Structures are given as structure tokens and as C-alpha cells.
Amino acid sequence: MDILRELFDEYYHLIRPSVFKKTALHPQKAHDDFLLFCKFIHQTRLSSHLLNHSNNCSSLGISNAAGFNKNGEFPLEVMKDLGFTRAVVGTVTYDPWIGNPQPNIRRYPLTESMVNWMGLPGIGAKKIAEKLIAQQRCLRCSSVPITINLMSTPQKQGEEVLHDLKGTISARRHIPGVDRFELNISCPNTHAVSGKVDARKENLKQLGEMLSVVEEQVFEEQKILLKVSPDSTEKDVLDITTIAHQYKIAGFVTTNTTTHHRREFIPISPQNNGQQVGGASGNAVYQDSLRVQRLFAQQKKRNKEWIIIASGGINSLEKLKERFSEGASELQLFTPFIFSGPQLLRRFHRYFMSRDQ
Ligand SMILES: Cc1cc2nc3c(=O)[nH]c(=O)nc-3n(C[C@H](O)[C@H](O)[C@H](O)COP(=O)(O)O)c2cc1C
């Protein structure tokens, strides 16, 4: 069966350039086609033969990063076959939200980077809950655990934000397999009350109130994580960890995308009305992400139990090892998965299996 997987890897690399070319102006289309393909191989029971067989999974904690499975549309069994040991769903907002006009993603294949300014589109918490419950009912074998990444519906403010978070969690906490909630306080693509793009500053101001609501809503055994920005300053990290210390926070996902578009990775930034837009990921975020991960790792002196989940441009074993040596114990992938396909996860699992023996 390894031959089938190797053929699939070859195929992924062979068709990737033409898919990228065809969908250069609409990268979302490539994602939608990949989803259709995954659903097809799931229905025909081919996914475990073509992808990573679940028996290959090592002790490595590896999930998709949010945005890849926004509405819980990927069958959980396929997520497992792709090599993920956990599925992140979201960002889930309470109300359905249309997001920014498409196209709102740009790929930079030469530097294995992307910029997106999607603005948290989604079908809303209730519909996503129905989808996940339906999936859980028809699962053929044990599934992967689920993290819900959440934030309030864009443009809500004050009490409405808290009401949204409460509603999202209460619709989701009973779903079997949901054992983590990840609060996304780091999306650079949503509008603040002032109307300017980027609500991250406002999220920080309201963090204590938000955590109080989240903590009140989740069940005792469910963990709460904070997904943070690679653009955080040392002061931001101090402020966040001071507040997090007052709540039952299990740890941090370091990090989301960056508005710092390094020219060596993003030679031409997407623009809207003459203004640079979007958050950069993949190689373009790696350095900022690592810097912020280090700052959070230093703050583990406040609470040794905090875990760090590395996210941002982890596209090689060297980078995986670097992130783990700097305090991470799990990882999340999005952009590197787009450019490398499932073989990247297989490579990571193989390394961990040989390390575990
Ligand atoms: C197209 C796209 C959509 C994303 N949407 C979300 C999202 O809805 N919520 C979120 O927390 N992060 C989102 N992210 C950020 C990723 O989850 C991840 O943290 C970031 O891209 C860095 O990791 P990577 O280099 O592995 O992609 C998105 C990223 C991309 C590229």
C-alpha cells in the first residue's frame, strides 16, 4: 500500500503547478476541489490507502491550523488519514458571516507563502454544530478529537461579543470529541469598531471579559487555548499572560498570520484602496512566529502547565525541531500543507516514530 501513497505524493507534486496556475486568481477554488477529492476518496473508502494510514500516526500532536476546515467540512476520518491527530474547526462565529469579497487569498509559490484577508467567513455556529454531530453519528471508526477555534462575528462590539462567544460555545460543547476551545484574538482581517481593518487591539482590551465568559461556558474537562499574533510586542505578551494567569488557560497557539509582509517572501502585497491588506503565512511568518513563541515560552515561568502549540511556516523537519526545542509540544499546519501535501505529515510522523522507539 506504500506504493499507492507514493504514487499519490508524485501525483500531488505533478498536478500542483497546473492547479496553482489555473486557480492563481481564485486559490479558494483549489481548496474546494481538494475537499471534493477528499470526500470522494472517503466515500469510496480509498482515503487510508492513498493518504497516511492511521496506523502510521506517531505520538506527535499535529492538527490543521484554523481556516483549513472552517465549517467542519472535511470528514474527520479523512483528517486522520491525512495524518492529523486532531482537527481544528473554525474560526467559528455565532452568526453566519460572508467575509471579505473574493478573491481574498494570494499564493506565492516561489517563497511558499500566502496572504489572506478572508475576514472570518463561515456558516455560523449552529449549522457547524449540526454538521459535526451528523459526522459523528456515521463514523466508521474512532475519530480524531476536535478543537473549536472561535471568535465573535465581525463588527460586533462590547456585550454583543460576549453574547456571541457564549452562544458559540453552548452550541458546541456537547458535541462528542470536542475537548478544546481556541479563542482567536489574532485575526488581522476583521474590522474594529472604528471601521479600520484589524480588531486585534480591541480583542486585547476585552480579553479578561472574553475569558470569563469562555471559562464559564466550557465543561470542566474541556481546555481553553489562546491563539496569538506574531505581531505581538513584549508588552502584549506580558499583558496576555498576566490575564491568562487569572483564568484556566491551558496554553497558547503561536501564532496566527502577520501583517508584516517581508519583501523577500511577499514581493508584492495585495492592496485594497491603496492600502496593504492581509495576513502573511508560510515562510513569510516563520521568523515573527518563532520570536513570539519564544516570548510566550519565557512566560511559562508563571505557569509550567501551559502548553505551546507552534503554528506558522513549519515546512521542514529542521523547523519542527527548532519549534520544539523552543518550548512547543504540538504543532498546527496550514500553508506548508498546501505546498507540500500529506507527505510532509508522513515525514514528521516517521521522525517521531523513530524518536519514540
Ligand atoms: C487562507 C487562510 C485562512 C485562515 N483562516 C484562519 C481563521 O479562520 N482563523 C484563525 O485562527 N487562523 C486562520 N488562519 C491562520 C492559520 O490558522 C495559521 O495560524 C497561519 O496561517 C500560520 O500557519 P501556517 O504558516 O502553517 O499557515 C488562516 C490562514 C490562511 C492561510
Short mmCIF file of C-alpha atoms and ligand atoms in Angstrom, two decimals:
data_model
loop_
_atom_site.label_atom_id
_atom_site.label_comp_id
_atom_site.label_asym_id
_atom_site.label_seq_id
_atom_site.Cartn_x
_atom_site.Cartn_y
_atom_site.Cartn_z
CA MET A 1 0.00 0.00 0.00
CA ASP A 2 3.01 2.29 0.43
CA ILE A 3 3.24 2.27 -3.37
CA LEU A 4 -0.21 3.85 -3.60
CA ARG A 5 0.80 6.54 -1.15
CA GLU A 6 4.00 7.24 -3.04
CA LEU A 7 2.02 7.46 -6.27
CA PHE A 8 -0.32 9.91 -4.61
CA ASP A 9 2.64 12.06 -3.48
CA GLU A 10 4.02 12.04 -7.02
CA TYR A 11 0.62 12.95 -8.38
CA TYR A 12 0.23 15.80 -5.86
CA HIS A 13 3.55 17.27 -6.97
CA LEU A 14 2.86 16.72 -10.64
CA ILE A 15 -0.55 18.38 -10.70
CA ARG A 16 0.26 21.11 -8.17
CA PRO A 17 1.80 23.58 -10.68
CA SER A 18 -1.13 23.32 -13.07
CA VAL A 19 -3.68 23.60 -10.23
CA PHE A 20 -1.86 26.66 -8.90
CA LYS A 21 -1.77 28.19 -12.37
CA LYS A 22 -5.44 27.55 -13.05
CA THR A 23 -6.52 28.89 -9.67
CA ALA A 24 -3.98 31.71 -9.33
CA LEU A 25 -6.74 34.30 -9.15
CA HIS A 26 -9.06 32.11 -7.06
CA PRO A 27 -7.00 29.96 -4.67
CA GLN A 28 -10.20 29.11 -2.80
CA LYS A 29 -11.24 27.03 -5.83
CA ALA A 30 -8.20 24.74 -5.35
CA HIS A 31 -9.23 24.27 -1.71
CA ASP A 32 -12.82 23.46 -2.72
CA ASP A 33 -11.60 20.94 -5.31
CA PHE A 34 -9.30 19.29 -2.76
CA LEU A 35 -12.28 18.99 -0.41
CA LEU A 36 -14.36 17.32 -3.15
CA PHE A 37 -11.48 14.94 -3.84
CA CYS A 38 -11.22 14.09 -0.13
CA LYS A 39 -14.95 13.45 0.12
CA PHE A 40 -14.78 11.18 -2.92
CA ILE A 41 -11.92 9.06 -1.59
CA HIS A 42 -13.67 8.93 1.77
CA GLN A 43 -16.89 7.62 0.23
CA THR A 44 -15.03 5.08 -1.88
CA ARG A 45 -13.01 4.03 1.19
CA LEU A 46 -9.76 4.84 -0.58
CA SER A 47 -8.52 7.55 1.73
CA SER A 48 -6.50 5.39 4.10
CA HIS A 49 -4.79 3.69 1.14
CA LEU A 50 -3.89 6.92 -0.65
CA LEU A 51 -3.03 9.05 2.33
CA ASN A 52 -1.35 8.38 5.66
CA HIS A 53 -2.79 5.22 7.12
CA SER A 54 -3.92 5.91 10.66
CA ASN A 55 -1.59 3.20 11.96
CA ASN A 56 1.28 5.42 10.86
CA CYS A 57 0.42 8.04 13.45
CA SER A 58 3.16 8.62 15.98
CA SER A 59 2.98 10.35 19.34
CA LEU A 60 3.24 13.71 17.52
CA GLY A 61 0.33 16.09 18.27
CA ILE A 62 -0.37 17.64 14.90
CA SER A 63 -3.51 19.37 13.70
CA ASN A 64 -4.59 21.53 10.82
CA ALA A 65 -4.41 25.24 11.64
CA ALA A 66 -7.70 27.15 11.66
CA GLY A 67 -9.01 28.29 8.28
CA PHE A 68 -8.33 24.94 6.61
CA ASN A 69 -11.55 23.39 7.92
CA LYS A 70 -13.60 26.49 8.64
CA ASN A 71 -17.04 24.90 8.69
CA GLY A 72 -16.10 21.35 9.68
CA GLU A 73 -16.46 20.35 6.05
CA PHE A 74 -13.61 17.80 5.95
CA PRO A 75 -14.72 14.32 7.11
CA LEU A 76 -12.98 13.62 10.41
CA GLU A 77 -11.76 10.23 9.18
CA VAL A 78 -10.07 11.93 6.23
CA MET A 79 -8.38 14.37 8.59
CA LYS A 80 -6.97 11.34 10.37
CA ASP A 81 -5.90 9.73 7.11
CA LEU A 82 -4.20 12.97 6.05
CA GLY A 83 -2.04 12.48 9.14
CA PHE A 84 -3.69 14.93 11.55
CA THR A 85 -4.14 13.65 15.08
CA ARG A 86 -6.62 16.44 15.82
CA ALA A 87 -9.00 18.53 13.73
CA VAL A 88 -9.35 22.27 14.28
CA VAL A 89 -12.69 23.64 13.10
CA GLY A 90 -13.17 27.36 12.52
CA THR A 91 -12.86 30.17 13.10
CA VAL A 92 -16.48 29.65 14.10
CA THR A 93 -18.57 32.78 14.59
CA TYR A 94 -22.01 32.72 16.18
CA ASP A 95 -23.82 34.21 13.18
CA PRO A 96 -23.15 33.25 9.56
CA TRP A 97 -20.70 35.79 8.10
CA ILE A 98 -19.88 36.48 4.48
CA GLY A 99 -16.30 37.70 4.98
CA ASN A 100 -14.44 39.95 2.55
CA PRO A 101 -15.20 39.86 -1.20
CA GLN A 102 -13.33 37.15 -3.12
CA PRO A 103 -10.60 36.75 -4.18
CA ASN A 104 -9.20 37.22 -0.69
CA ILE A 105 -6.23 34.84 -0.77
CA ARG A 106 -2.99 35.15 -2.70
CA ARG A 107 -0.39 32.39 -3.09
CA TYR A 108 3.35 33.00 -3.50
CA PRO A 109 4.61 29.59 -4.70
CA LEU A 110 8.24 30.65 -5.13
CA THR A 111 8.52 31.52 -1.45
CA GLU A 112 5.92 29.01 -0.19
CA SER A 113 3.94 31.82 1.44
CA MET A 114 0.37 33.08 1.29
CA VAL A 115 -1.52 36.23 2.20
CA ASN A 116 -5.20 36.04 3.13
CA TRP A 117 -7.75 38.65 4.07
CA MET A 118 -10.79 36.37 4.23
CA GLY A 119 -12.26 38.12 7.29
CA LEU A 120 -13.73 35.06 9.05
CA PRO A 121 -16.40 33.88 6.60
CA GLY A 122 -18.45 30.94 7.85
CA ILE A 123 -21.88 29.34 8.07
CA GLY A 124 -22.33 30.11 11.77
CA ALA A 125 -22.13 28.09 14.98
CA LYS A 126 -25.46 26.27 14.80
CA LYS A 127 -25.04 24.88 11.29
CA ILE A 128 -21.46 23.80 12.03
CA ALA A 129 -22.66 22.00 15.17
CA GLU A 130 -25.26 20.12 13.10
CA LYS A 131 -22.61 19.12 10.57
CA LEU A 132 -20.24 17.78 13.21
CA ILE A 133 -22.97 15.88 15.04
CA ALA A 134 -24.08 14.27 11.75
CA GLN A 135 -20.48 13.26 11.05
CA GLN A 136 -20.00 11.76 14.49
CA ARG A 137 -23.11 9.58 14.00
CA CYS A 138 -21.90 7.96 10.80
CA LEU A 139 -18.25 7.47 11.69
CA ARG A 140 -16.98 4.04 10.78
CA CYS A 141 -14.11 4.01 13.24
CA SER A 142 -12.79 6.04 16.11
CA SER A 143 -12.22 9.64 15.17
CA VAL A 144 -9.80 12.45 15.97
CA PRO A 145 -10.50 14.91 18.80
CA ILE A 146 -11.81 18.32 17.81
CA THR A 147 -10.72 21.84 18.70
CA ILE A 148 -13.19 24.64 18.09
CA ASN A 149 -11.43 27.86 17.13
CA LEU A 150 -13.84 30.73 17.82
CA MET A 151 -14.33 34.47 17.83
CA SER A 152 -17.34 36.76 17.81
CA THR A 153 -18.99 37.61 14.49
CA PRO A 154 -17.02 40.52 12.95
CA GLN A 155 -18.26 44.05 13.68
CA LYS A 156 -19.94 43.05 16.94
CA GLN A 157 -18.81 45.01 19.95
CA GLY A 158 -18.99 45.16 23.75
CA GLU A 159 -21.71 42.93 25.23
CA GLU A 160 -22.55 41.53 21.78
CA VAL A 161 -19.07 39.98 21.59
CA LEU A 162 -19.61 38.18 24.88
CA HIS A 163 -23.10 37.06 23.86
CA ASP A 164 -21.68 35.63 20.61
CA LEU A 165 -18.93 33.66 22.34
CA LYS A 166 -21.41 32.28 24.87
CA GLY A 167 -23.78 31.17 22.08
CA THR A 168 -20.99 29.55 20.05
CA ILE A 169 -19.72 27.51 22.97
CA SER A 170 -23.12 26.40 24.21
CA ALA A 171 -23.97 25.12 20.69
CA ARG A 172 -20.73 23.11 20.52
CA ARG A 173 -19.68 21.90 23.96
CA HIS A 174 -21.94 18.82 23.89
CA ILE A 175 -20.55 17.53 20.59
CA PRO A 176 -18.67 14.28 21.22
CA GLY A 177 -14.96 14.73 20.64
CA VAL A 178 -14.86 18.50 21.25
CA ASP A 179 -12.29 18.79 24.02
CA ARG A 180 -10.63 22.15 23.28
CA PHE A 181 -11.72 25.71 22.53
CA GLU A 182 -9.19 28.04 20.93
CA LEU A 183 -10.00 31.74 21.21
CA ASN A 184 -8.74 33.57 18.13
CA ILE A 185 -7.67 37.00 19.37
CA SER A 186 -5.26 37.46 16.48
CA CYS A 187 -7.15 37.74 13.20
CA PRO A 188 -5.67 40.71 11.32
CA ASN A 189 -8.52 40.79 8.80
CA THR A 190 -11.60 41.85 10.75
CA HIS A 191 -12.94 45.32 11.29
CA ALA A 192 -12.67 47.12 14.56
CA VAL A 193 -15.43 49.34 15.87
CA SER A 194 -13.56 52.30 14.42
CA GLY A 195 -14.06 50.78 10.96
CA LYS A 196 -10.33 50.21 10.42
CA VAL A 197 -9.19 46.75 9.45
CA ASP A 198 -7.72 44.81 12.38
CA ALA A 199 -9.66 44.21 15.58
CA ARG A 200 -6.69 42.74 17.45
CA LYS A 201 -6.18 45.76 19.74
CA GLU A 202 -9.83 45.66 20.78
CA ASN A 203 -9.61 41.92 21.44
CA LEU A 204 -6.77 42.57 23.86
CA LYS A 205 -8.76 45.24 25.70
CA GLN A 206 -11.66 42.83 26.17
CA LEU A 207 -9.60 39.71 26.83
CA GLY A 208 -10.45 39.35 30.54
CA GLU A 209 -14.20 39.63 29.90
CA MET A 210 -14.00 37.19 26.99
CA LEU A 211 -12.07 34.62 29.02
CA SER A 212 -14.51 34.93 31.87
CA VAL A 213 -17.40 34.02 29.52
CA VAL A 214 -15.47 31.21 27.83
CA GLU A 215 -14.40 29.72 31.17
CA GLU A 216 -17.96 29.84 32.48
CA GLN A 217 -19.31 28.05 29.39
CA VAL A 218 -16.86 25.19 28.80
CA PHE A 219 -17.12 21.88 30.66
CA GLU A 220 -14.54 21.12 33.33
CA GLU A 221 -12.63 18.65 31.13
CA GLN A 222 -12.53 20.96 28.07
CA LYS A 223 -9.39 23.03 27.61
CA ILE A 224 -9.14 26.69 26.63
CA LEU A 225 -6.31 27.95 24.43
CA LEU A 226 -5.47 31.42 23.15
CA LYS A 227 -4.35 31.90 19.55
CA VAL A 228 -1.99 34.84 19.45
CA SER A 229 -0.49 37.17 16.89
CA PRO A 230 3.07 37.04 15.51
CA ASP A 231 2.91 40.85 15.60
CA SER A 232 2.67 40.84 19.44
CA THR A 233 5.13 43.06 21.27
CA GLU A 234 6.84 42.03 24.51
CA LYS A 235 4.30 44.18 26.34
CA ASP A 236 1.40 42.43 24.57
CA VAL A 237 2.79 39.06 25.66
CA LEU A 238 3.14 40.27 29.25
CA ASP A 239 -0.41 41.65 29.24
CA ILE A 240 -1.87 38.49 27.69
CA THR A 241 -0.09 36.11 30.05
CA THR A 242 -0.97 38.27 33.08
CA ILE A 243 -4.66 37.99 32.19
CA ALA A 244 -4.38 34.32 31.13
CA HIS A 245 -2.86 33.53 34.52
CA GLN A 246 -6.11 34.57 36.18
CA TYR A 247 -8.13 32.03 34.17
CA LYS A 248 -7.95 28.31 33.46
CA ILE A 249 -5.96 28.69 30.25
CA ALA A 250 -4.25 25.51 29.05
CA GLY A 251 -1.85 27.29 26.71
CA PHE A 252 -1.19 29.27 23.56
CA VAL A 253 -1.16 28.71 19.82
CA THR A 254 1.81 30.65 18.48
CA THR A 255 0.86 32.06 16.01
CA ASN A 256 -1.66 33.43 13.51
CA THR A 257 -0.68 35.35 10.33
CA THR A 258 1.35 38.58 10.24
CA THR A 259 0.70 41.99 8.72
CA HIS A 260 4.48 42.37 8.46
CA HIS A 261 4.97 41.49 4.78
CA ARG A 262 8.67 40.75 4.42
CA ARG A 263 9.65 41.67 0.88
CA GLU A 264 11.83 38.58 0.43
CA PHE A 265 8.69 36.43 0.80
CA ILE A 266 5.87 38.77 -0.29
CA PRO A 267 7.36 40.85 -3.12
CA ILE A 268 4.02 42.49 -3.95
CA SER A 269 1.41 42.84 -1.23
CA PRO A 270 -2.29 42.68 -2.07
CA GLN A 271 -3.90 46.13 -1.88
CA ASN A 272 -7.34 47.50 -1.21
CA ASN A 273 -7.93 51.22 -1.84
CA GLY A 274 -4.18 51.72 -1.96
CA GLN A 275 -3.67 50.08 1.46
CA GLN A 276 -1.78 46.82 2.05
CA VAL A 277 -4.17 44.10 3.21
CA GLY A 278 -3.96 40.64 4.66
CA GLY A 279 -2.01 38.37 6.96
CA ALA A 280 1.03 36.51 5.66
CA SER A 281 1.63 32.83 6.39
CA GLY A 282 4.07 30.06 5.49
CA ASN A 283 7.73 31.04 5.18
CA ALA A 284 6.69 34.71 5.39
CA VAL A 285 5.57 34.35 9.02
CA TYR A 286 8.14 31.87 10.32
CA GLN A 287 10.56 34.35 11.91
CA ASP A 288 7.91 36.50 13.60
CA SER A 289 6.08 33.41 14.75
CA LEU A 290 9.22 31.95 16.32
CA ARG A 291 10.04 35.27 18.03
CA VAL A 292 6.60 35.40 19.64
CA GLN A 293 6.68 31.71 20.53
CA ARG A 294 9.93 32.37 22.44
CA LEU A 295 8.31 35.23 24.35
CA PHE A 296 5.40 33.00 25.39
CA ALA A 297 7.75 30.14 26.28
CA GLN A 298 9.61 32.52 28.63
CA GLN A 299 6.32 33.24 30.38
CA LYS A 300 5.88 29.57 31.23
CA LYS A 301 7.70 30.54 34.41
CA ARG A 302 4.29 31.88 35.54
CA ASN A 303 2.63 28.52 34.87
CA LYS A 304 4.60 25.42 33.96
CA GLU A 305 1.43 23.62 32.86
CA TRP A 306 0.85 25.97 29.92
CA ILE A 307 1.36 24.21 26.60
CA ILE A 308 2.63 25.86 23.45
CA ILE A 309 1.31 24.80 20.06
CA ALA A 310 3.56 26.03 17.26
CA SER A 311 1.91 27.32 14.08
CA GLY A 312 3.46 29.35 11.28
CA GLY A 313 5.58 28.17 8.38
CA ILE A 314 6.66 24.78 9.77
CA ASN A 315 7.56 23.16 6.47
CA SER A 316 10.64 21.06 7.30
CA LEU A 317 11.96 18.74 9.99
CA GLU A 318 14.55 21.38 10.90
CA LYS A 319 11.84 23.93 11.61
CA LEU A 320 9.77 21.39 13.51
CA LYS A 321 12.78 20.57 15.70
CA GLU A 322 13.54 24.26 16.21
CA ARG A 323 9.98 24.98 17.36
CA PHE A 324 10.01 22.01 19.72
CA SER A 325 13.39 23.00 21.14
CA GLU A 326 11.91 26.47 21.82
CA GLY A 327 9.11 25.18 24.04
CA ALA A 328 6.40 23.82 21.72
CA SER A 329 4.92 20.37 22.31
CA GLU A 330 2.40 20.24 19.43
CA LEU A 331 2.04 21.83 16.04
CA GLN A 332 -0.52 23.12 13.57
CA LEU A 333 -0.14 23.40 9.79
CA PHE A 334 -1.93 25.17 7.01
CA THR A 335 0.26 26.86 4.36
CA PRO A 336 3.02 24.20 4.42
CA PHE A 337 0.33 21.57 3.85
CA ILE A 338 -0.86 23.41 0.72
CA PHE A 339 2.66 23.48 -0.73
CA SER A 340 3.89 20.03 0.37
CA GLY A 341 0.75 17.87 0.67
CA PRO A 342 0.25 14.91 3.02
CA GLN A 343 3.81 13.66 2.55
CA LEU A 344 5.00 16.41 4.91
CA LEU A 345 2.93 14.93 7.74
CA ARG A 346 4.17 11.46 6.91
CA ARG A 347 7.75 12.73 7.15
CA PHE A 348 7.03 14.32 10.56
CA HIS A 349 5.35 11.15 11.86
CA ARG A 350 8.24 8.98 10.65
CA TYR A 351 10.72 11.16 12.54
CA PHE A 352 8.65 10.94 15.71
CA MET A 353 8.19 7.18 15.39
CA SER A 354 11.94 6.66 15.07
CA ARG A 355 12.47 9.01 18.04
CA ASP A 356 9.86 7.17 20.17
CA GLN A 357 11.47 3.75 19.63
C1 LIG B 1 -6.38 31.07 3.88
C2 LIG B 1 -6.16 31.15 5.36
C3 LIG B 1 -7.26 31.28 6.21
C4 LIG B 1 -7.06 31.35 7.59
N1 LIG B 1 -8.16 31.47 8.41
C5 LIG B 1 -7.97 31.47 9.77
C6 LIG B 1 -9.09 31.50 10.65
O1 LIG B 1 -10.25 31.49 10.23
N2 LIG B 1 -8.84 31.53 11.97
C7 LIG B 1 -7.56 31.50 12.51
O2 LIG B 1 -7.41 31.49 13.73
N3 LIG B 1 -6.49 31.45 11.69
C8 LIG B 1 -6.66 31.43 10.35
N4 LIG B 1 -5.57 31.36 9.53
C9 LIG B 1 -4.21 31.32 10.11
C10 LIG B 1 -3.70 29.88 10.22
O3 LIG B 1 -4.53 29.14 11.07
C11 LIG B 1 -2.25 29.81 10.75
O4 LIG B 1 -2.23 30.18 12.10
C12 LIG B 1 -1.30 30.70 9.96
O5 LIG B 1 -1.57 30.63 8.59
C13 LIG B 1 0.17 30.31 10.18
O6 LIG B 1 0.36 28.95 9.92
P1 LIG B 1 0.83 28.33 8.50
O7 LIG B 1 2.08 29.04 8.08
O8 LIG B 1 1.01 26.88 8.80
O9 LIG B 1 -0.29 28.60 7.54
C14 LIG B 1 -5.74 31.29 8.14
C15 LIG B 1 -4.65 31.15 7.27
C16 LIG B 1 -4.84 31.07 5.90
C17 LIG B 1 -3.64 30.91 5.01
#
